[in-house]
Coordinates of N, CA and C in Angstrom, one line a residue:
M427 N 11.8 -28.0 8.4 CA 12.2 -27.7 9.7 C 11.8 -26.3 10.1
L428 N 11.9 -25.3 9.1 CA 11.5 -24.0 9.4 C 10.0 -23.9 9.7
H429 N 9.2 -24.7 9.0 CA 7.8 -24.7 9.2 C 7.5 -25.1 10.6
Y430 N 8.1 -26.2 11.1 CA 7.9 -26.7 12.4 C 8.4 -25.7 13.5
L431 N 9.5 -25.0 13.2 CA 10.0 -24.0 14.2 C 9.0 -22.9 14.3
K432 N 8.4 -22.5 13.2 CA 7.4 -21.4 13.3 C 6.2 -21.8 14.1
K433 N 5.7 -23.1 13.8 CA 4.6 -23.6 14.6 C 4.9 -23.7 16.1
F434 N 6.1 -24.1 16.4 CA 6.5 -24.2 17.8 C 6.6 -22.8 18.5
S435 N 7.1 -21.8 17.7 CA 7.2 -20.5 18.3 C 5.8 -19.9 18.5
N436 N 4.9 -20.2 17.6 CA 3.5 -19.7 17.7 C 2.8 -20.3 18.9
W437 N 3.2 -21.5 19.2 CA 2.6 -22.2 20.4 C 3.2 -21.7 21.7
L438 N 4.6 -21.4 21.6 CA 5.3 -21.0 22.8 C 5.0 -19.5 23.1
L439 N 4.9 -18.7 22.1 CA 4.6 -17.3 22.3 C 3.4 -16.9 21.4
P440 N 2.2 -17.3 21.8 CA 1.0 -17.0 20.9 C 0.8 -15.5 20.7
R441 N 0.3 -15.2 19.5 CA 0.1 -13.8 19.1 C -1.3 -13.4 19.6
T442 N -1.5 -12.1 19.7 CA -2.8 -11.5 20.2 C -3.4 -10.8 19.0
C443 N -4.7 -11.0 18.8 CA -5.4 -10.3 17.7 C -5.4 -8.8 17.9
V444 N -5.1 -8.0 16.9 CA -5.1 -6.5 17.1 C -6.5 -6.0 17.3
F445 N -7.5 -6.7 16.8 CA -8.9 -6.2 16.9 C -9.6 -6.7 18.2
C446 N -9.7 -8.0 18.4 CA -10.5 -8.5 19.6 C -9.6 -8.7 20.8
K447 N -8.3 -8.7 20.7 CA -7.4 -8.9 21.8 C -7.3 -10.3 22.3
N448 N -8.0 -11.2 21.6 CA -7.9 -12.6 22.0 C -6.7 -13.2 21.4
L449 N -6.3 -14.4 21.9 CA -5.1 -15.1 21.3 C -5.5 -15.4 19.8
S450 N -4.5 -15.2 19.0 CA -4.7 -15.4 17.5 C -4.7 -16.9 17.1
Y451 N -3.8 -17.7 17.6 CA -3.6 -19.0 17.2 C -3.3 -19.1 15.7
R452 N -2.8 -18.1 15.2 CA -2.3 -18.0 13.8 C -0.9 -17.4 13.8
H453 N -0.3 -17.4 12.6 CA 1.1 -16.8 12.5 C 1.1 -15.3 12.4
Q454 N -0.1 -14.7 12.5 CA -0.2 -13.2 12.5 C -0.9 -12.7 13.7
D455 N -0.9 -11.4 14.0 CA -1.6 -10.8 15.1 C -3.0 -10.5 14.7
L456 N -3.7 -11.6 14.2 CA -5.1 -11.5 13.7 C -5.7 -12.8 13.8
C457 N -6.8 -12.9 14.5 CA -7.4 -14.3 14.7 C -8.3 -14.6 13.4
Q458 N -8.7 -15.8 13.3 CA -9.4 -16.3 12.1 C -10.8 -15.6 12.0
P459 N -11.6 -15.5 13.1 CA -12.9 -14.8 12.9 C -12.7 -13.3 12.5
C460 N -11.8 -12.6 13.0 CA -11.6 -11.2 12.6 C -11.0 -11.1 11.2
L461 N -10.2 -12.1 10.8 CA -9.7 -12.1 9.4 C -10.9 -12.2 8.5
Q462 N -11.8 -13.1 8.8 CA -12.9 -13.3 7.9 C -13.9 -12.1 7.8
D463 N -13.8 -11.2 8.8 CA -14.7 -10.0 8.8 C -14.1 -8.8 8.1
L464 N -12.8 -8.9 7.7 CA -12.2 -7.8 7.0 C -12.8 -7.5 5.7
P465 N -13.0 -6.2 5.3 CA -13.7 -5.8 4.1 C -12.8 -5.8 2.9
I466 N -12.6 -7.0 2.4 CA -11.8 -7.2 1.2 C -12.5 -6.5 0.0
L467 N -11.7 -5.7 -0.7 CA -12.2 -4.9 -1.8 C -12.5 -5.8 -3.0
P468 N -13.8 -5.7 -3.6 CA -14.1 -6.6 -4.7 C -13.2 -6.2 -5.9
Q469 N -13.3 -7.0 -6.9 CA -12.6 -6.8 -8.2 C -13.0 -5.5 -8.8
G470 N -12.1 -4.6 -9.2 CA -12.4 -3.3 -9.8 C -11.6 -3.1 -11.1
C471 N -11.6 -1.9 -11.5 CA -10.9 -1.5 -12.7 C -9.4 -1.9 -12.6
V472 N -8.9 -2.5 -13.6 CA -7.5 -3.0 -13.5 C -6.5 -1.9 -13.5
R473 N -6.9 -0.7 -13.9 CA -6.0 0.5 -13.9 C -6.0 1.2 -12.6
C474 N -7.2 1.6 -12.1 CA -7.3 2.4 -10.9 C -8.0 1.8 -9.7
A475 N -8.5 0.6 -9.9 CA -9.2 -0.2 -8.8 C -10.5 0.3 -8.4
N476 N -11.1 1.3 -9.2 CA -12.4 1.7 -8.9 C -13.4 0.5 -9.1
I477 N -14.4 0.4 -8.2 CA -15.3 -0.7 -8.2 C -16.2 -0.5 -9.4
L478 N -16.4 -1.6 -10.1 CA -17.2 -1.7 -11.3 C -18.6 -2.3 -11.0
S479 N -19.5 -2.1 -11.9 CA -20.9 -2.7 -11.7 C -20.9 -4.1 -12.1
T480 N -19.9 -4.6 -12.8 CA -19.9 -6.0 -13.2 C -18.8 -6.7 -12.5
P481 N -19.0 -8.0 -12.1 CA -17.9 -8.7 -11.4 C -16.8 -9.3 -12.3
Q482 N -16.9 -9.0 -13.6 CA -15.9 -9.6 -14.5 C -14.5 -9.0 -14.2
K483 N -13.5 -9.9 -14.4 CA -12.1 -9.4 -14.2 C -11.5 -8.8 -15.5
N484 N -10.4 -8.1 -15.3 CA -9.6 -7.5 -16.4 C -10.4 -6.5 -17.2
L485 N -11.2 -5.7 -16.5 CA -12.0 -4.6 -17.2 C -11.4 -3.3 -16.8
T486 N -11.5 -2.3 -17.7 CA -11.0 -0.9 -17.4 C -12.2 0.0 -17.4
C487 N -12.2 0.9 -16.4 CA -13.4 1.8 -16.2 C -13.3 2.9 -17.3
G488 N -14.5 3.5 -17.5 CA -14.6 4.6 -18.5 C -13.7 5.7 -18.3
Q489 N -13.5 6.1 -17.0 CA -12.6 7.2 -16.7 C -11.1 6.9 -17.2
C490 N -10.7 5.7 -17.0 CA -9.3 5.3 -17.4 C -9.2 5.2 -18.9
L491 N -10.3 4.7 -19.5 CA -10.3 4.7 -21.0 C -10.3 6.0 -21.6
K492 N -10.9 7.0 -21.0 CA -11.0 8.4 -21.5 C -9.6 9.0 -21.3
K493 N -9.0 8.8 -20.1 CA -7.7 9.4 -19.8 C -6.9 8.4 -19.1
S494 N -5.9 7.9 -19.7 CA -5.0 6.8 -19.1 C -4.2 7.4 -17.9
P495 N -4.3 6.8 -16.8 CA -3.4 7.2 -15.6 C -2.0 7.0 -15.9
P496 N -1.1 7.6 -15.1 CA 0.4 7.4 -15.3 C 0.9 6.1 -14.7
F497 N 0.1 5.2 -14.4 CA 0.5 3.9 -13.9 C -0.3 2.8 -14.7
D498 N 0.2 1.6 -14.6 CA -0.4 0.5 -15.4 C -1.4 -0.4 -14.8
C499 N -1.4 -0.5 -13.5 CA -2.4 -1.3 -12.8 C -2.4 -0.9 -11.3
S500 N -3.5 -1.2 -10.7 CA -3.7 -0.9 -9.2 C -4.2 -2.2 -8.5
H501 N -3.6 -2.4 -7.3 CA -4.1 -3.5 -6.4 C -4.4 -2.9 -5.1
V502 N -5.6 -2.9 -4.6 CA -6.0 -2.4 -3.3 C -6.7 -3.5 -2.5
L503 N -6.2 -3.7 -1.3 CA -6.6 -4.8 -0.5 C -8.0 -4.6 0.2
F504 N -8.2 -3.5 0.8 CA -9.4 -3.3 1.6 C -10.3 -2.1 1.1
A505 N -11.6 -2.2 1.4 CA -12.4 -1.0 1.4 C -12.2 -0.3 2.7
Y506 N -12.2 1.1 2.6 CA -11.9 1.9 3.8 C -13.1 2.0 4.6
R507 N -13.4 0.9 5.3 CA -14.5 0.9 6.3 C -14.2 0.0 7.4
A508 N -14.9 0.1 8.5 CA -14.6 -0.6 9.7 C -14.3 -2.1 9.5
P509 N -13.2 -2.5 10.1 CA -12.3 -1.9 11.1 C -11.0 -1.3 10.5
I510 N -10.9 -1.1 9.2 CA -9.7 -0.7 8.6 C -9.3 0.7 9.0
P511 N -10.2 1.7 9.0 CA -9.8 3.1 9.4 C -9.1 3.1 10.8
K512 N -9.6 2.4 11.8 CA -9.0 2.3 13.1 C -7.6 1.7 13.0
L513 N -7.4 0.7 12.2 CA -6.1 0.0 12.0 C -5.1 1.0 11.5
I514 N -5.5 1.8 10.4 CA -4.5 2.7 9.8 C -4.3 4.0 10.6
L515 N -5.4 4.5 11.2 CA -5.2 5.7 12.0 C -4.4 5.5 13.3
N516 N -4.5 4.3 13.9 CA -3.7 4.0 15.0 C -2.2 3.8 14.6
L517 N -2.0 3.3 13.5 CA -0.6 3.2 12.9 C -0.1 4.6 12.8
K518 N -0.8 5.5 12.1 CA -0.2 6.8 11.7 C -0.1 7.8 12.9
F519 N -1.1 7.8 13.8 CA -1.1 8.8 14.8 C -0.8 8.3 16.2
H520 N -0.7 7.0 16.4 CA -0.4 6.4 17.7 C 0.8 5.5 17.7
H521 N 1.5 5.5 16.6 CA 2.7 4.7 16.5 C 2.5 3.2 16.7
T522 N 1.4 2.7 16.3 CA 1.1 1.3 16.5 C 1.7 0.5 15.3
L523 N 3.1 0.4 15.3 CA 3.8 -0.2 14.2 C 3.4 -1.6 13.9
I524 N 2.9 -2.3 14.9 CA 2.5 -3.7 14.6 C 1.4 -3.8 13.6
H525 N 0.6 -2.7 13.4 CA -0.4 -2.7 12.4 C 0.2 -2.6 11.0
A526 N 1.3 -1.9 10.9 CA 2.0 -1.9 9.6 C 2.5 -3.3 9.2
K527 N 3.1 -4.0 10.2 CA 3.6 -5.3 9.9 C 2.4 -6.2 9.5
L528 N 1.3 -6.1 10.1 CA 0.1 -7.0 9.8 C -0.4 -6.6 8.4
L529 N -0.5 -5.3 8.1 CA -1.0 -4.9 6.8 C 0.0 -5.4 5.7
G530 N 1.3 -5.3 5.9 CA 2.2 -5.8 5.0 C 2.2 -7.3 4.7
E531 N 2.0 -8.0 5.8 CA 1.9 -9.5 5.7 C 0.6 -9.9 4.9
L532 N -0.5 -9.2 5.2 CA -1.7 -9.5 4.5 C -1.6 -9.2 3.0
F533 N -0.9 -8.0 2.7 CA -0.8 -7.6 1.4 C 0.1 -8.6 0.6
A534 N 1.2 -9.1 1.2 CA 2.1 -10.0 0.6 C 1.4 -11.3 0.3
E535 N 0.5 -11.8 1.2 CA -0.2 -13.0 1.0 C -1.1 -12.9 -0.3
K536 N -1.8 -11.7 -0.4 CA -2.7 -11.5 -1.5 C -1.9 -11.4 -2.8
I537 N -0.7 -10.8 -2.8 CA 0.2 -10.8 -4.0 C 0.6 -12.2 -4.4
Q538 N 0.9 -13.0 -3.5 CA 1.4 -14.4 -3.8 C 0.3 -15.3 -4.2
S539 N -0.9 -15.2 -3.6 CA -2.0 -16.1 -3.8 C -2.9 -15.7 -5.0
D540 N -2.9 -14.4 -5.4 CA -3.9 -14.0 -6.3 C -3.3 -13.0 -7.4
W541 N -3.0 -11.8 -7.0 CA -2.7 -10.8 -7.9 C -1.5 -11.1 -8.9
Y542 N -0.4 -11.7 -8.3 CA 0.8 -12.0 -9.2 C 1.0 -13.5 -9.3
R543 N 0.0 -14.3 -9.1 CA 0.2 -15.7 -9.2 C 0.7 -16.1 -10.5
D544 N 0.2 -15.5 -11.6 CA 0.5 -15.9 -13.0 C 1.2 -14.8 -13.7
K545 N 1.8 -13.8 -13.1 CA 2.5 -12.8 -13.8 C 3.7 -12.3 -13.0
P546 N 4.7 -11.7 -13.6 CA 5.9 -11.3 -12.9 C 5.7 -10.2 -11.9
L547 N 6.5 -10.3 -10.8 CA 6.4 -9.2 -9.8 C 7.2 -8.0 -10.3
P548 N 6.9 -6.8 -9.8 CA 7.8 -5.7 -10.0 C 9.2 -6.0 -9.5
T549 N 10.2 -5.2 -10.0 CA 11.6 -5.5 -9.6 C 12.0 -4.7 -8.4
T550 N 11.1 -3.7 -7.9 CA 11.5 -3.0 -6.7 C 10.2 -2.3 -6.2
I551 N 10.2 -1.9 -4.9 CA 9.1 -1.3 -4.2 C 9.5 0.1 -3.8
I552 N 8.7 1.1 -4.1 CA 8.9 2.5 -3.8 C 7.7 3.0 -2.9
P553 N 8.0 3.2 -1.6 CA 6.9 3.8 -0.8 C 6.6 5.2 -1.1
M554 N 5.4 5.7 -1.0 CA 5.0 7.1 -1.2 C 5.8 7.9 -0.1
P555 N 6.6 8.9 -0.6 CA 7.4 9.7 0.4 C 6.5 10.7 1.1
L556 N 7.0 11.0 2.4 CA 6.4 12.1 3.2 C 7.3 13.3 3.1
H557 N 6.7 14.5 3.3 CA 7.5 15.7 3.4 C 8.3 15.6 4.7
A558 N 9.5 16.2 4.7 CA 10.4 16.1 5.8 C 9.8 16.6 7.1
K559 N 8.9 17.7 7.0 CA 8.3 18.2 8.2 C 7.3 17.2 8.8
R560 N 6.5 16.5 8.0 CA 5.6 15.5 8.4 C 6.3 14.3 9.0
L561 N 7.4 13.9 8.3 CA 8.2 12.8 8.8 C 8.8 13.1 10.1
T562 N 9.2 14.3 10.4 CA 9.8 14.7 11.7 C 8.7 14.6 12.8
E563 N 7.5 15.1 12.4 CA 6.4 15.1 13.4 C 6.0 13.7 13.8
R564 N 5.9 12.9 12.8 CA 5.4 11.5 13.0 C 6.5 10.6 13.5
G565 N 7.7 10.8 13.0 CA 8.8 9.9 13.4 C 9.0 8.7 12.4
F566 N 8.1 8.5 11.5 CA 8.2 7.4 10.6 C 7.3 7.6 9.4
N567 N 7.5 7.0 8.3 CA 6.6 7.0 7.1 C 5.9 5.7 7.1
Q568 N 4.5 5.8 7.3 CA 3.7 4.6 7.4 C 3.8 3.7 6.1
A569 N 4.0 4.3 4.9 CA 4.1 3.5 3.7 C 5.4 2.7 3.7
V570 N 6.5 3.3 4.3 CA 7.7 2.5 4.4 C 7.5 1.3 5.3
E571 N 6.9 1.5 6.5 CA 6.7 0.5 7.4 C 5.8 -0.6 6.9
I572 N 4.8 -0.3 6.1 CA 4.0 -1.3 5.5 C 4.8 -2.1 4.4
A573 N 5.6 -1.4 3.7 CA 6.4 -2.0 2.7 C 7.5 -3.0 3.2
R574 N 8.0 -2.7 4.4 CA 9.1 -3.6 4.9 C 8.8 -5.1 4.9
P575 N 7.7 -5.5 5.5 CA 7.4 -7.0 5.5 C 7.1 -7.5 4.1
I576 N 6.5 -6.7 3.2 CA 6.3 -7.1 1.8 C 7.6 -7.3 1.1
S577 N 8.6 -6.4 1.3 CA 9.9 -6.5 0.7 C 10.6 -7.8 1.2
K578 N 10.5 -8.0 2.5 CA 11.1 -9.2 3.1 C 10.5 -10.5 2.6
I579 N 9.2 -10.6 2.6 CA 8.5 -11.8 2.2 C 8.7 -12.1 0.7
L580 N 8.7 -11.1 -0.1 CA 8.8 -11.3 -1.6 C 10.2 -11.2 -2.1
G581 N 11.2 -10.8 -1.2 CA 12.6 -10.7 -1.7 C 12.8 -9.6 -2.7
L582 N 12.1 -8.4 -2.5 CA 12.2 -7.3 -3.4 C 12.9 -6.2 -2.7
P583 N 13.8 -5.5 -3.5 CA 14.5 -4.3 -2.8 C 13.5 -3.2 -2.6
L584 N 13.8 -2.4 -1.5 CA 12.9 -1.3 -1.1 C 13.7 0.0 -1.3
L585 N 13.2 0.8 -2.2 CA 13.9 2.1 -2.4 C 13.3 3.2 -1.7
I586 N 14.1 3.9 -0.9 CA 13.5 5.0 0.0 C 14.2 6.3 -0.2
H587 N 15.5 6.4 -0.3 CA 16.2 7.6 -0.1 C 16.3 8.5 -1.3
D588 N 15.9 8.1 -2.5 CA 16.1 8.9 -3.7 C 14.8 9.5 -4.1
F589 N 13.8 9.5 -3.2 CA 12.4 10.0 -3.5 C 12.0 11.0 -2.4
Q590 N 11.7 12.2 -2.8 CA 11.4 13.2 -1.8 C 10.1 14.0 -2.1
R591 N 9.4 14.2 -1.1 CA 8.2 15.2 -1.2 C 8.7 16.5 -0.8
K592 N 9.0 17.4 -1.8 CA 9.8 18.6 -1.5 C 9.0 19.8 -1.1
K593 N 7.7 19.7 -1.1 CA 6.9 20.8 -0.6 C 5.7 20.2 0.2
P594 N 5.4 20.9 1.3 CA 4.2 20.4 2.1 C 2.9 20.7 1.3
T595 N 1.9 19.9 1.4 CA 0.7 20.0 0.6 C -0.5 19.9 1.6
L596 N -1.6 20.6 1.2 CA -2.8 20.5 1.9 C -3.5 19.2 1.7
A597 N -4.4 18.8 2.6 CA -5.1 17.5 2.4 C -5.9 17.6 1.1
Q598 N -5.7 16.6 0.2 CA -6.3 16.7 -1.1 C -7.8 16.6 -1.0
A599 N -8.4 15.8 -0.1 CA -9.8 15.6 0.0 C -10.6 16.9 0.3
T600 N -9.9 17.9 0.8 CA -10.5 19.2 1.2 C -10.6 20.1 0.0
L601 N -10.0 19.8 -1.1 CA -9.8 20.7 -2.2 C -10.6 20.3 -3.5
P602 N -11.1 21.3 -4.3 CA -11.7 21.0 -5.6 C -10.7 20.4 -6.5
A603 N -11.1 19.9 -7.6 CA -10.2 19.2 -8.6 C -9.1 20.0 -9.1
L604 N -9.4 21.3 -9.5 CA -8.3 22.1 -10.0 C -7.3 22.5 -9.0
K605 N -7.7 22.8 -7.8 CA -6.8 23.1 -6.7 C -6.0 21.9 -6.3
R606 N -6.5 20.7 -6.4 CA -5.7 19.5 -6.1 C -4.5 19.4 -7.1
Q607 N -4.7 19.7 -8.3 CA -3.6 19.7 -9.3 C -2.5 20.7 -9.0
Q608 N -3.0 22.0 -8.6 CA -2.1 23.0 -8.3 C -1.4 22.7 -7.0
N609 N -2.1 22.1 -6.0 CA -1.5 21.8 -4.7 C -0.3 20.8 -4.9
L610 N -0.4 19.9 -5.8 CA 0.6 18.9 -6.0 C 1.7 19.1 -7.1
R611 N 1.5 20.2 -7.8 CA 2.4 20.5 -8.9 C 3.9 20.6 -8.4
N612 N 4.7 19.8 -9.0 CA 6.2 19.8 -8.7 C 6.4 19.5 -7.2
A613 N 5.5 18.7 -6.6 CA 5.7 18.3 -5.2 C 6.7 17.3 -4.9
F614 N 7.2 16.5 -6.0 CA 8.1 15.4 -5.7 C 9.4 15.6 -6.5
L615 N 10.5 15.2 -5.8 CA 11.8 15.2 -6.4 C 12.3 13.8 -6.5
I616 N 12.6 13.3 -7.7 CA 13.2 12.0 -7.9 C 14.6 12.1 -8.3
K617 N 15.5 11.5 -7.5 CA 17.0 11.6 -7.8 C 17.5 10.4 -8.5
R618 N 16.7 9.4 -8.8 CA 17.2 8.2 -9.4 C 16.7 8.0 -10.8
N619 N 17.5 7.5 -11.7 CA 17.1 7.2 -13.1 C 16.5 5.7 -13.0
L620 N 15.3 5.6 -13.3 CA 14.6 4.2 -13.1 C 14.8 3.4 -14.4
E621 N 15.3 3.9 -15.5 CA 15.7 3.1 -16.7 C 14.8 1.9 -17.0
Q622 N 13.5 2.3 -17.3 CA 12.5 1.3 -17.8 C 12.2 0.2 -16.8
Q623 N 12.5 0.4 -15.5 CA 12.2 -0.6 -14.5 C 10.7 -0.7 -14.2
H624 N 10.4 -1.9 -13.8 CA 9.0 -2.3 -13.4 C 8.9 -2.1 -11.9
V625 N 8.2 -1.0 -11.4 CA 8.2 -0.6 -10.0 C 6.8 -0.7 -9.4
A626 N 6.8 -1.0 -8.1 CA 5.5 -0.9 -7.4 C 5.6 0.3 -6.4
V627 N 4.6 1.1 -6.5 CA 4.4 2.3 -5.6 C 3.4 1.9 -4.5
I628 N 3.8 2.0 -3.3 CA 2.9 1.6 -2.2 C 2.5 2.7 -1.3
D629 N 1.3 2.8 -0.9 CA 0.8 3.8 0.0 C -0.3 3.1 0.9
D630 N -0.7 3.8 2.0 CA -1.6 3.2 2.9 C -3.1 3.4 2.4
V631 N -3.5 4.6 2.0 CA -4.8 4.9 1.6 C -4.8 5.8 0.4
I632 N -5.6 5.4 -0.6 CA -5.9 6.3 -1.7 C -7.3 7.0 -1.5
T633 N -7.3 8.3 -1.5 CA -8.6 9.0 -1.3 C -9.0 9.6 -2.7
T634 N -8.5 10.7 -3.0 CA -8.9 11.3 -4.3 C -8.1 10.7 -5.5
G635 N -6.9 10.2 -5.2 CA -6.0 9.6 -6.2 C -5.0 10.6 -6.8
S636 N -5.2 11.9 -6.5 CA -4.4 12.9 -7.0 C -2.9 12.8 -6.7
T637 N -2.6 12.4 -5.4 CA -1.2 12.3 -5.0 C -0.5 11.2 -5.7
I638 N -1.1 10.0 -5.7 CA -0.5 8.9 -6.4 C -0.3 9.2 -7.9
Y639 N -1.2 9.9 -8.5 CA -1.1 10.3 -9.9 C 0.1 11.2 -10.1
E640 N 0.3 12.2 -9.3 CA 1.4 13.1 -9.4 C 2.7 12.4 -9.2
F641 N 2.8 11.6 -8.2 CA 4.0 10.9 -7.9 C 4.4 9.9 -9.0
C642 N 3.4 9.2 -9.6 CA 3.7 8.3 -10.7 C 4.1 9.1 -11.9
R643 N 3.6 10.3 -12.2 CA 4.0 11.1 -13.3 C 5.5 11.4 -13.1
A644 N 5.9 11.8 -11.9 CA 7.3 12.1 -11.7 C 8.2 10.9 -11.9
L645 N 7.7 9.7 -11.5 CA 8.5 8.5 -11.8 C 8.6 8.2 -13.2
K646 N 7.5 8.4 -14.0 CA 7.6 8.2 -15.4 C 8.6 9.1 -16.1
K647 N 8.7 10.4 -15.6 CA 9.6 11.3 -16.2 C 11.1 10.9 -15.9
Q648 N 11.3 10.1 -14.9 CA 12.6 9.6 -14.6 C 12.8 8.2 -15.2
G649 N 12.0 7.8 -16.1 CA 12.3 6.6 -16.9 C 11.5 5.3 -16.5
A650 N 10.7 5.4 -15.5 CA 10.0 4.1 -15.1 C 9.2 3.6 -16.2
G651 N 9.4 2.3 -16.5 CA 8.8 1.6 -17.6 C 7.4 1.2 -17.3
R652 N 7.2 0.5 -16.2 CA 5.9 0.1 -15.8 C 5.7 0.4 -14.3
I653 N 4.5 0.9 -13.9 CA 4.3 1.2 -12.5 C 3.0 0.5 -12.1
D654 N 3.1 -0.3 -11.0 CA 2.0 -0.9 -10.4 C 1.7 -0.2 -9.1
V655 N 0.5 0.2 -8.8 CA 0.1 0.9 -7.6 C -0.4 -0.2 -6.6
W656 N 0.2 -0.2 -5.4 CA -0.2 -1.1 -4.3 C -0.7 -0.2 -3.2
C657 N -1.9 -0.4 -2.7 CA -2.5 0.4 -1.7 C -3.3 -0.5 -0.7
C658 N -3.3 -0.2 0.6 CA -4.0 -1.0 1.6 C -5.5 -0.8 1.5
A659 N -5.9 0.5 1.3 CA -7.4 0.7 1.4 C -7.7 1.9 0.5
R660 N -9.0 2.0 0.1 CA -9.6 3.1 -0.5 C -11.1 3.2 -0.2
P661 N -11.7 4.4 -0.3 CA -13.1 4.4 -0.1 C -13.9 3.7 -1.1

């Protein structure tokens, strides 16, 4: 009955594609042709999702073999190229929250159909926190808004209030490697004991990776047993 009600509602109130602005005729604000044009990221390193030269699955890159990251696996949905930057930038700087809903729905579909089809899901989702000043300026945390539909679809709790970015930091991409580490040192405050929990950390874009590394290190110090990184896009 629910299936037919959804089909009826889509017919009665058809959705509009966020890219081409035509009627979607799907359950999302994304038409089939535009869906097929999205830059799905190929299979990469199971730890950091860096693209590998071989298409084989379940391989670890040399960088992660040399120095293990403070998380156990990474899943990234898109390459950060057109039209994904426009989707994310409009979300962050023009309050186009419908883009967060779409990204979350697409992410949840990939989780169910591929990434976690044969393995257990994390027990909770933790969005990457924003500094209070940035949160006030923007009015919302884009990672939280992307995580909301994922949490709802998968039935996983969303933890928000016990994780703080306690100091403002410069844009990581503008800094050399050593400065990135100094920029993020002690940047996060974790108020919850995670007691060997299996958690998923979600963010919109991974650029240098330094921020997600530092946040996951802080989570490990608070007892996180396994950390899966979920990200919408990366270069």
